[in-house]
């Protein structure tokens, strides 16, 4: 889908084995883009930059930014979400040399667009002022060997959303560990045969990654100057065996969740809980308004209560592309987008959201906008804050996660029909990833199989 990298660029960076140095301008002082932006627009009217995003509320954010100053004007284009929508459009535009100045990338896509040279190395543009505002675990997911390629907007620790009324009706304790989660699943199946504790998502490659992440997995590792792919390492095998047992014993539903069927299961109360990123609290509020007051949020079950780490599910970042003629102005807009209270207020004006800001100073703005009555008065943001700080920092996404996750999900779709296993799906994902990495000219090897 993306172009091959020249050999000279492939040796530029050990961790990504190849990230081309595309940055052509740098900032002075504390590294803030604001000073450069002011100079760029001085005496010539506003500098125009383009911004592509599929995120809801982006138009409201752009309007607020354009009104807040006169040096820079952002021209916004809403693009489709998904791999065949916005990402394909961005890749095609970059090949033609007319990518937007600023593009939205989800975390799993950052390494691929960096390696392909679409996302510019913005390290000198990300000043200390902005770095200090961002949760370190979020910034680490967009930084490789000290080089930053996008700026996080939100970071979404995985949590357990659960129907408190149903757990109380059947006198079942909310699980704190994965062992307790399995025990609760058995009790629910016995007490309410048509219901299940949760759904194993056949379309949930990123959820499966988050569970493996929590257990200590390293699907991709760049130590030693090569990409090592180990999607069936020991922690992942533990996670796969756990979910396979729940699937085999029919303790969970197995189907796609982002479908009419998945929504109907939640709507009729057949699903007692959801394991997802923090953003899904707002998603549930929007999709199930009639269940107001019935839901609560708890931490994800732990493998080890003494080491309560978690993975993530979801979250978006902003990149400056290689084609931007105004990278400093683009960075000014990005910094305002991710760290300004006015920006978050504008985004939230478009609808309900429980996304956890990567700039943690914005959490009070998010809390104020949240209607806690949906969760029975529970203030969910202190829990999100604690969980975000427990995101394990060892994880790296691979260079071709779109293709990797598609292979995994194609196989997961068969698991519920008794064809293959969760581990088989992960093995297929690893096998399918290796040719992609080698076709990029990367030094890649397989770890656990």
Short mmCIF file of C-alpha atoms in Angstrom, two decimals:
data_model
loop_
_atom_site.label_atom_id
_atom_site.label_comp_id
_atom_site.label_asym_id
_atom_site.label_seq_id
_atom_site.Cartn_x
_atom_site.Cartn_y
_atom_site.Cartn_z
CA UNK A 1 0.00 0.00 0.00
CA UNK A 2 2.91 2.33 0.77
CA UNK A 3 6.09 2.90 -1.14
CA UNK A 4 9.36 1.06 -0.54
CA UNK A 5 12.03 2.97 1.38
CA UNK A 6 15.45 3.69 -0.13
CA UNK A 7 18.33 1.70 1.36
CA UNK A 8 20.02 4.85 2.66
CA UNK A 9 16.95 5.73 4.71
CA UNK A 10 16.57 2.19 6.02
CA UNK A 11 19.76 2.53 8.05
CA UNK A 12 18.87 5.87 9.64
CA UNK A 13 17.33 4.63 12.87
CA UNK A 14 17.90 1.42 14.76
CA UNK A 15 14.52 1.17 16.47
CA UNK A 16 12.43 1.63 13.38
CA UNK A 17 15.22 0.42 11.12
CA UNK A 18 14.41 3.11 8.68
CA UNK A 19 12.65 6.31 9.53
CA UNK A 20 13.61 9.01 6.98
CA UNK A 21 14.51 12.39 8.39
CA UNK A 22 11.95 14.62 6.81
CA UNK A 23 11.95 17.61 9.10
CA UNK A 24 13.12 20.67 7.19
CA UNK A 25 12.51 23.38 9.77
CA UNK A 26 13.07 23.68 13.49
CA UNK A 27 11.96 25.95 16.28
CA UNK A 28 13.99 28.11 18.58
CA UNK A 29 13.63 28.93 22.25
CA UNK A 30 11.66 26.27 24.14
CA UNK A 31 10.74 24.50 20.89
CA UNK A 32 7.20 25.86 20.77
CA UNK A 33 5.76 26.21 17.29
CA UNK A 34 4.03 29.43 18.22
CA UNK A 35 6.98 31.71 17.52
CA UNK A 36 7.51 30.28 14.05
CA UNK A 37 3.82 30.47 13.34
CA UNK A 38 3.77 34.15 14.17
CA UNK A 39 6.67 34.85 11.85
CA UNK A 40 5.15 32.74 9.07
CA UNK A 41 2.02 34.84 8.98
CA UNK A 42 3.53 38.25 9.61
CA UNK A 43 2.45 40.88 7.09
CA UNK A 44 1.03 38.43 4.59
CA UNK A 45 -2.30 37.56 6.04
CA UNK A 46 -2.95 34.20 7.66
CA UNK A 47 -0.98 31.13 6.68
CA UNK A 48 -3.39 28.45 5.43
CA UNK A 49 -2.86 24.85 6.53
CA UNK A 50 -4.98 21.79 5.78
CA UNK A 51 -6.25 19.26 8.29
CA UNK A 52 -7.82 15.85 7.64
CA UNK A 53 -9.61 13.91 10.35
CA UNK A 54 -12.41 11.41 10.90
CA UNK A 55 -12.82 12.45 14.53
CA UNK A 56 -16.16 13.81 15.59
CA UNK A 57 -15.99 17.39 16.75
CA UNK A 58 -13.08 18.31 14.50
CA UNK A 59 -15.02 20.98 12.63
CA UNK A 60 -15.97 22.61 15.93
CA UNK A 61 -12.31 22.52 17.03
CA UNK A 62 -11.14 24.08 13.76
CA UNK A 63 -13.76 26.82 13.97
CA UNK A 64 -12.71 27.65 17.53
CA UNK A 65 -9.02 27.73 16.59
CA UNK A 66 -9.59 29.96 13.58
CA UNK A 67 -11.55 32.38 15.76
CA UNK A 68 -8.88 32.37 18.48
CA UNK A 69 -6.17 34.02 16.38
CA UNK A 70 -5.55 35.54 12.94
CA UNK A 71 -2.05 34.27 12.08
CA UNK A 72 -3.08 30.79 10.90
CA UNK A 73 -6.20 29.55 9.16
CA UNK A 74 -7.02 25.84 9.15
CA UNK A 75 -8.94 24.41 6.22
CA UNK A 76 -10.64 21.24 7.42
CA UNK A 77 -11.74 18.16 5.51
CA UNK A 78 -13.74 15.40 7.22
CA UNK A 79 -12.58 12.03 5.90
CA UNK A 80 -13.96 8.52 6.39
CA UNK A 81 -12.75 6.42 9.28
CA UNK A 82 -11.17 3.03 8.77
CA UNK A 83 -8.36 1.55 6.78
CA UNK A 84 -10.00 1.74 3.36
CA UNK A 85 -11.28 5.22 4.03
CA UNK A 86 -9.11 7.89 5.56
CA UNK A 87 -5.84 5.96 5.74
CA UNK A 88 -6.00 4.88 2.11
CA UNK A 89 -6.82 8.46 1.12
CA UNK A 90 -3.86 9.76 3.13
CA UNK A 91 -1.47 7.22 1.58
CA UNK A 92 -2.63 8.04 -1.93
CA UNK A 93 -2.29 11.78 -1.27
CA UNK A 94 1.24 11.31 0.09
CA UNK A 95 2.24 9.33 -3.01
CA UNK A 96 0.94 12.20 -5.14
CA UNK A 97 2.80 14.76 -3.02
CA UNK A 98 -0.30 16.55 -1.74
CA UNK A 99 -0.96 15.17 1.73
CA UNK A 100 -2.55 17.60 4.20
CA UNK A 101 -0.42 19.53 6.67
CA UNK A 102 -1.99 17.71 9.63
CA UNK A 103 -3.51 14.23 9.69
CA UNK A 104 -5.12 12.14 12.41
CA UNK A 105 -3.51 8.76 13.09
CA UNK A 106 -4.57 6.13 15.59
CA UNK A 107 -1.70 4.74 17.65
CA UNK A 108 -1.33 1.41 15.77
CA UNK A 109 -0.87 3.30 12.49
CA UNK A 110 1.87 5.69 13.66
CA UNK A 111 4.90 3.41 13.05
CA UNK A 112 3.74 2.49 9.54
CA UNK A 113 3.16 6.05 8.40
CA UNK A 114 6.48 7.07 9.98
CA UNK A 115 8.39 4.32 8.18
CA UNK A 116 6.69 5.19 4.91
CA UNK A 117 7.79 8.78 5.31
CA UNK A 118 4.25 10.16 5.44
CA UNK A 119 4.51 11.31 9.07
CA UNK A 120 7.30 13.84 9.51
CA UNK A 121 9.84 13.65 12.33
CA UNK A 122 8.56 16.48 14.52
CA UNK A 123 11.02 16.06 17.41
CA UNK A 124 12.40 19.64 17.24
CA UNK A 125 8.88 21.04 16.98
CA UNK A 126 7.57 19.39 20.15
CA UNK A 127 8.75 21.78 22.83
CA UNK A 128 9.28 21.04 26.51
CA UNK A 129 6.17 23.03 27.38
CA UNK A 130 4.01 20.59 25.45
CA UNK A 131 5.93 17.49 26.50
CA UNK A 132 5.36 18.34 30.16
CA UNK A 133 1.62 18.52 29.57
CA UNK A 134 1.34 15.03 28.04
CA UNK A 135 1.05 11.73 29.88
CA UNK A 136 4.46 10.09 29.35
CA UNK A 137 2.90 6.72 28.49
CA UNK A 138 0.96 8.35 25.65
CA UNK A 139 3.92 10.25 24.21
CA UNK A 140 6.05 7.09 24.40
CA UNK A 141 3.68 5.40 21.94
CA UNK A 142 4.51 8.00 19.28
CA UNK A 143 8.23 8.30 20.03
CA UNK A 144 10.89 5.88 18.79
CA UNK A 145 14.55 6.11 19.84
CA UNK A 146 13.90 9.65 21.02
CA UNK A 147 12.27 10.77 17.78
CA UNK A 148 8.61 11.84 17.87
CA UNK A 149 6.30 11.38 14.89
CA UNK A 150 2.89 12.41 16.20
CA UNK A 151 1.28 14.10 19.21
CA UNK A 152 -1.33 12.25 21.29
CA UNK A 153 -4.82 13.67 21.67
CA UNK A 154 -6.19 10.99 23.99
CA UNK A 155 -5.04 7.72 25.50
CA UNK A 156 -7.55 5.04 26.43
CA UNK A 157 -6.69 2.62 29.27
CA UNK A 158 -8.80 -0.52 29.18
CA UNK A 159 -11.51 -0.69 31.85
CA UNK A 160 -14.46 -2.90 32.76
CA UNK A 161 -17.88 -1.35 32.11
CA UNK A 162 -20.53 -3.40 33.89
CA UNK A 163 -24.25 -3.48 34.57
CA UNK A 164 -24.40 -2.95 38.31
CA UNK A 165 -28.09 -3.82 38.43
CA UNK A 166 -27.49 -7.24 36.88
CA UNK A 167 -24.51 -8.07 39.07
CA UNK A 168 -26.59 -7.15 42.15
CA UNK A 169 -29.67 -9.03 40.94
CA UNK A 170 -27.71 -12.27 40.74
CA UNK A 171 -25.52 -11.52 43.79
CA UNK A 172 -22.28 -11.65 41.84
CA UNK A 173 -19.22 -9.70 42.94
CA UNK A 174 -17.55 -7.45 40.42
CA UNK A 175 -14.30 -9.26 39.52
CA UNK A 176 -10.97 -7.73 40.44
CA UNK A 177 -8.83 -10.48 38.91
CA UNK A 178 -9.08 -12.60 35.77
CA UNK A 179 -9.63 -15.68 37.95
CA UNK A 180 -12.61 -13.92 39.56
CA UNK A 181 -13.82 -12.87 36.11
CA UNK A 182 -13.95 -16.53 35.06
CA UNK A 183 -15.76 -17.49 38.27
CA UNK A 184 -18.31 -14.73 37.69
CA UNK A 185 -18.74 -15.87 34.09
CA UNK A 186 -19.65 -19.36 35.28
CA UNK A 187 -22.15 -18.03 37.82
CA UNK A 188 -23.82 -15.81 35.21
CA UNK A 189 -24.16 -18.67 32.73
CA UNK A 190 -25.84 -20.81 35.41
CA UNK A 191 -28.08 -18.09 36.80
CA UNK A 192 -29.04 -16.43 33.51
CA UNK A 193 -28.50 -18.98 30.71
CA UNK A 194 -29.30 -16.54 27.92
CA UNK A 195 -26.75 -14.02 29.17
CA UNK A 196 -22.99 -13.84 29.39
CA UNK A 197 -20.51 -11.78 31.35
CA UNK A 198 -19.06 -10.26 28.19
CA UNK A 199 -18.41 -10.78 24.49
CA UNK A 200 -15.14 -11.99 23.05
CA UNK A 201 -14.97 -9.63 20.05
CA UNK A 202 -14.41 -11.44 16.76
CA UNK A 203 -13.59 -8.00 15.35
CA UNK A 204 -11.38 -7.13 18.29
CA UNK A 205 -7.77 -7.45 17.27
CA UNK A 206 -6.95 -4.30 19.21
CA UNK A 207 -8.74 -5.57 22.33
CA UNK A 208 -6.80 -8.83 22.15
CA UNK A 209 -3.62 -6.78 21.79
CA UNK A 210 -4.60 -4.76 24.87
CA UNK A 211 -5.11 -7.91 26.94
CA UNK A 212 -1.75 -9.28 25.83
CA UNK A 213 -0.17 -5.89 26.54
CA UNK A 214 -1.52 -5.99 30.08
CA UNK A 215 -0.07 -9.48 30.61
CA UNK A 216 3.42 -8.28 29.66
CA UNK A 217 3.56 -9.28 25.98
CA UNK A 218 5.90 -7.68 23.44
CA UNK A 219 4.48 -8.42 20.01
CA UNK A 220 7.07 -6.16 18.40
CA UNK A 221 10.52 -5.45 19.75
CA UNK A 222 13.26 -3.37 18.15
CA UNK A 223 16.10 -4.10 20.56
CA UNK A 224 19.23 -5.31 18.82
CA UNK A 225 18.67 -3.33 15.65
CA UNK A 226 15.99 -5.58 14.16
CA UNK A 227 12.24 -5.99 14.31
CA UNK A 228 11.46 -9.12 16.32
CA UNK A 229 7.88 -10.29 15.92
CA UNK A 230 6.59 -12.42 18.82
CA UNK A 231 2.81 -12.47 18.73
CA UNK A 232 2.74 -15.83 20.53
CA UNK A 233 5.18 -15.09 23.36
CA UNK A 234 4.56 -16.55 26.81
CA UNK A 235 2.29 -13.75 28.13
CA UNK A 236 0.22 -13.85 24.92
CA UNK A 237 -0.11 -17.64 25.15
CA UNK A 238 -1.47 -17.22 28.68
CA UNK A 239 -4.04 -14.72 27.45
CA UNK A 240 -4.99 -16.85 24.42
CA UNK A 241 -5.42 -19.98 26.56
CA UNK A 242 -7.57 -18.07 29.03
CA UNK A 243 -9.96 -16.74 26.41
CA UNK A 244 -9.99 -20.05 24.54
CA UNK A 245 -11.21 -21.78 27.70
CA UNK A 246 -14.00 -19.22 28.13
CA UNK A 247 -14.94 -19.63 24.47
CA UNK A 248 -14.87 -23.45 24.54
CA UNK A 249 -17.04 -23.56 27.66
CA UNK A 250 -19.40 -20.96 26.19
CA UNK A 251 -18.86 -18.60 29.09
CA UNK A 252 -18.77 -15.59 26.74
CA UNK A 253 -20.49 -14.60 23.53
CA UNK A 254 -18.25 -14.75 20.47
CA UNK A 255 -19.21 -12.32 17.74
CA UNK A 256 -18.40 -8.91 16.36
CA UNK A 257 -19.34 -6.15 18.77
CA UNK A 258 -19.38 -3.25 16.33
CA UNK A 259 -22.49 -4.63 14.62
CA UNK A 260 -26.25 -4.67 15.01
CA UNK A 261 -25.98 -8.04 16.73
CA UNK A 262 -23.47 -6.75 19.25
CA UNK A 263 -25.53 -3.67 19.99
CA UNK A 264 -28.68 -5.77 20.39
CA UNK A 265 -26.99 -8.03 22.95
CA UNK A 266 -26.16 -5.01 25.08
CA UNK A 267 -29.56 -3.44 24.49
CA UNK A 268 -31.54 -6.42 25.78
CA UNK A 269 -29.32 -6.84 28.82
CA UNK A 270 -27.76 -10.11 27.71
CA UNK A 271 -24.25 -8.73 28.23
CA UNK A 272 -23.30 -8.02 31.83
CA UNK A 273 -20.11 -6.14 31.00
CA UNK A 274 -17.78 -4.71 28.37
CA UNK A 275 -13.98 -4.74 28.33
CA UNK A 276 -12.91 -1.70 26.35
CA UNK A 277 -11.04 1.59 26.35
CA UNK A 278 -12.19 4.45 28.54
CA UNK A 279 -13.82 6.09 25.50
CA UNK A 280 -16.49 3.36 25.45
CA UNK A 281 -18.14 4.76 28.54
CA UNK A 282 -19.30 7.66 26.38
CA UNK A 283 -20.03 5.26 23.54
CA UNK A 284 -22.36 3.26 25.78
CA UNK A 285 -24.10 6.43 26.94
CA UNK A 286 -24.81 7.36 23.32
CA UNK A 287 -25.83 3.91 22.09
CA UNK A 288 -27.86 2.82 25.13
CA UNK A 289 -29.59 5.93 26.54
CA UNK A 290 -32.35 3.79 28.07
CA UNK A 291 -29.87 2.11 30.41
CA UNK A 292 -29.05 5.30 32.26
CA UNK A 293 -28.15 4.66 35.90
CA UNK A 294 -27.52 0.95 35.38
CA UNK A 295 -23.86 1.05 34.36
CA UNK A 296 -20.71 1.51 36.41
CA UNK A 297 -17.00 1.47 35.57
CA UNK A 298 -14.36 -0.64 37.31
CA UNK A 299 -10.69 -1.33 36.65
CA UNK A 300 -9.85 -4.10 34.20
CA UNK A 301 -9.43 -7.43 35.98
CA UNK A 302 -5.77 -8.01 36.91
CA UNK A 303 -3.44 -10.94 36.46
CA UNK A 304 -1.53 -9.74 39.50
CA UNK A 305 -3.08 -7.32 41.97
CA UNK A 306 0.37 -6.35 43.18
CA UNK A 307 1.34 -5.16 39.68
CA UNK A 308 -1.82 -3.52 38.29
CA UNK A 309 -0.68 -2.67 34.79
CA UNK A 310 -3.05 -2.24 31.84
CA UNK A 311 -2.99 -1.91 28.07
CA UNK A 312 -4.95 0.50 25.90
CA UNK A 313 -7.78 0.25 23.41
CA UNK A 314 -8.24 3.25 21.14
CA UNK A 315 -6.86 6.75 21.06
CA UNK A 316 -5.81 9.22 18.37
CA UNK A 317 -2.78 11.34 17.54
CA UNK A 318 -1.93 14.16 15.15
CA UNK A 319 0.95 14.04 12.69
CA UNK A 320 2.54 16.70 10.50
CA UNK A 321 3.05 15.19 7.06
CA UNK A 322 6.13 15.26 4.85
CA UNK A 323 4.25 17.45 2.34
CA UNK A 324 3.51 20.26 4.78
CA UNK A 325 4.98 23.55 3.64
CA UNK A 326 4.18 25.10 7.02
CA UNK A 327 5.26 22.57 9.68
CA UNK A 328 5.63 25.16 12.44
CA UNK A 329 2.14 26.51 11.86
CA UNK A 330 0.85 22.93 11.71
CA UNK A 331 2.48 22.23 15.05
CA UNK A 332 0.95 25.36 16.56
CA UNK A 333 -2.48 24.05 15.62
CA UNK A 334 -1.70 20.57 16.97
CA UNK A 335 -0.48 21.93 20.29
CA UNK A 336 -3.62 24.04 20.65
CA UNK A 337 -5.79 21.05 19.71
CA UNK A 338 -4.36 18.67 22.29
CA UNK A 339 -3.72 21.03 25.21
CA UNK A 340 -6.16 23.96 25.09
CA UNK A 341 -9.27 23.88 27.30
CA UNK A 342 -11.09 25.81 24.57
CA UNK A 343 -10.27 23.07 22.08
CA UNK A 344 -11.64 20.31 24.29
CA UNK A 345 -14.76 22.33 25.06
CA UNK A 346 -15.33 22.78 21.34
CA UNK A 347 -14.88 19.05 20.67
CA UNK A 348 -17.22 18.09 23.51
CA UNK A 349 -19.87 20.46 22.16
CA UNK A 350 -20.39 17.97 19.32
CA UNK A 351 -21.65 15.20 21.60
CA UNK A 352 -20.99 12.91 24.54
CA UNK A 353 -17.45 11.69 25.00
CA UNK A 354 -15.49 9.99 27.77
CA UNK A 355 -12.13 10.02 25.98
CA UNK A 356 -9.23 10.48 28.39
CA UNK A 357 -7.07 13.47 27.39
CA UNK A 358 -3.38 12.79 26.88
CA UNK A 359 -2.80 16.31 28.25
CA UNK A 360 -3.89 15.47 31.78
CA UNK A 361 -4.43 19.11 32.66
CA UNK A 362 -7.60 18.92 30.56
CA UNK A 363 -9.18 16.22 32.75
CA UNK A 364 -11.15 18.82 34.79
CA UNK A 365 -12.73 20.06 31.54
CA UNK A 366 -13.72 16.51 30.60
CA UNK A 367 -15.08 15.81 34.08
CA UNK A 368 -17.20 18.94 34.07
CA UNK A 369 -18.81 17.98 30.78
CA UNK A 370 -19.60 14.41 31.86
CA UNK A 371 -23.15 13.59 33.00
CA UNK A 372 -22.37 11.29 35.92
CA UNK A 373 -26.03 10.31 36.34
CA UNK A 374 -25.63 7.72 33.58
CA UNK A 375 -23.22 5.90 35.88
CA UNK A 376 -25.34 6.35 38.98
CA UNK A 377 -23.39 9.40 40.08
CA UNK A 378 -19.99 7.73 39.71
CA UNK A 379 -17.20 10.15 38.80
CA UNK A 380 -15.39 7.99 36.25
CA UNK A 381 -12.42 10.28 35.55
CA UNK A 382 -10.45 9.66 38.76
CA UNK A 383 -10.56 5.96 37.88
CA UNK A 384 -9.43 6.72 34.33
CA UNK A 385 -6.55 8.80 35.70
CA UNK A 386 -5.33 5.96 37.94
CA UNK A 387 -5.60 3.43 35.13
CA UNK A 388 -3.86 5.69 32.60
CA UNK A 389 -0.88 5.96 34.92
CA UNK A 390 -0.72 2.14 34.96
CA UNK A 391 -0.38 1.75 31.21
CA UNK A 392 2.63 -0.47 30.66
CA UNK A 393 5.39 1.33 28.78
CA UNK A 394 6.96 -1.73 27.14
CA UNK A 395 4.55 -2.00 24.22
CA UNK A 396 5.30 -1.12 20.59
CA UNK A 397 2.96 -1.35 17.66
CA UNK A 398 4.32 -2.89 14.47
CA UNK A 399 4.96 -1.22 11.10
CA UNK A 400 2.00 -2.88 9.36
CA UNK A 401 -0.64 -3.16 12.06
CA UNK A 402 -3.56 -2.64 9.68
CA UNK A 403 -2.65 -5.79 7.76
CA UNK A 404 -1.55 -7.68 10.89
CA UNK A 405 -4.81 -7.03 12.73
CA UNK A 406 -6.91 -7.85 9.68
CA UNK A 407 -5.28 -11.28 9.45
CA UNK A 408 -5.87 -11.88 13.16
CA UNK A 409 -9.50 -10.78 12.95
CA UNK A 410 -10.22 -12.89 9.88
CA UNK A 411 -9.18 -15.92 11.91
CA UNK A 412 -10.94 -14.80 15.09
CA UNK A 413 -14.20 -14.67 13.14
CA UNK A 414 -13.90 -18.45 12.67
CA UNK A 415 -13.10 -19.23 16.29
CA UNK A 416 -16.68 -18.83 17.46
CA UNK A 417 -17.69 -21.42 14.86
CA UNK A 418 -15.22 -23.91 16.26
CA UNK A 419 -12.73 -23.44 13.44
CA UNK A 420 -9.31 -22.88 14.88
CA UNK A 421 -8.24 -21.19 18.09
CA UNK A 422 -7.28 -17.78 19.38
CA UNK A 423 -3.64 -18.89 19.30
CA UNK A 424 -4.02 -20.01 15.68
CA UNK A 425 -5.26 -16.51 14.81
CA UNK A 426 -2.21 -14.95 16.44
CA UNK A 427 0.15 -17.33 14.66
CA UNK A 428 -1.49 -16.41 11.36
CA UNK A 429 -1.04 -12.74 12.19
CA UNK A 430 2.66 -13.27 12.84
CA UNK A 431 3.21 -15.33 9.68
CA UNK A 432 1.39 -12.74 7.60
CA UNK A 433 3.39 -9.88 9.08
CA UNK A 434 6.86 -11.18 8.22
CA UNK A 435 6.62 -10.79 4.41
CA UNK A 436 5.30 -7.24 4.86
CA UNK A 437 8.27 -6.24 7.00
CA UNK A 438 10.78 -7.84 4.69
CA UNK A 439 9.21 -6.19 1.65
CA UNK A 440 9.96 -2.87 3.35
CA UNK A 441 13.61 -3.85 3.52
CA UNK A 442 13.51 -4.07 7.31
CA UNK A 443 15.74 -6.43 9.26
CA UNK A 444 13.01 -8.65 10.71
CA UNK A 445 12.93 -11.97 12.48
CA UNK A 446 10.37 -14.17 14.21
CA UNK A 447 10.46 -14.72 17.94
CA UNK A 448 8.02 -17.12 19.61
CA UNK A 449 5.90 -19.23 17.27
#
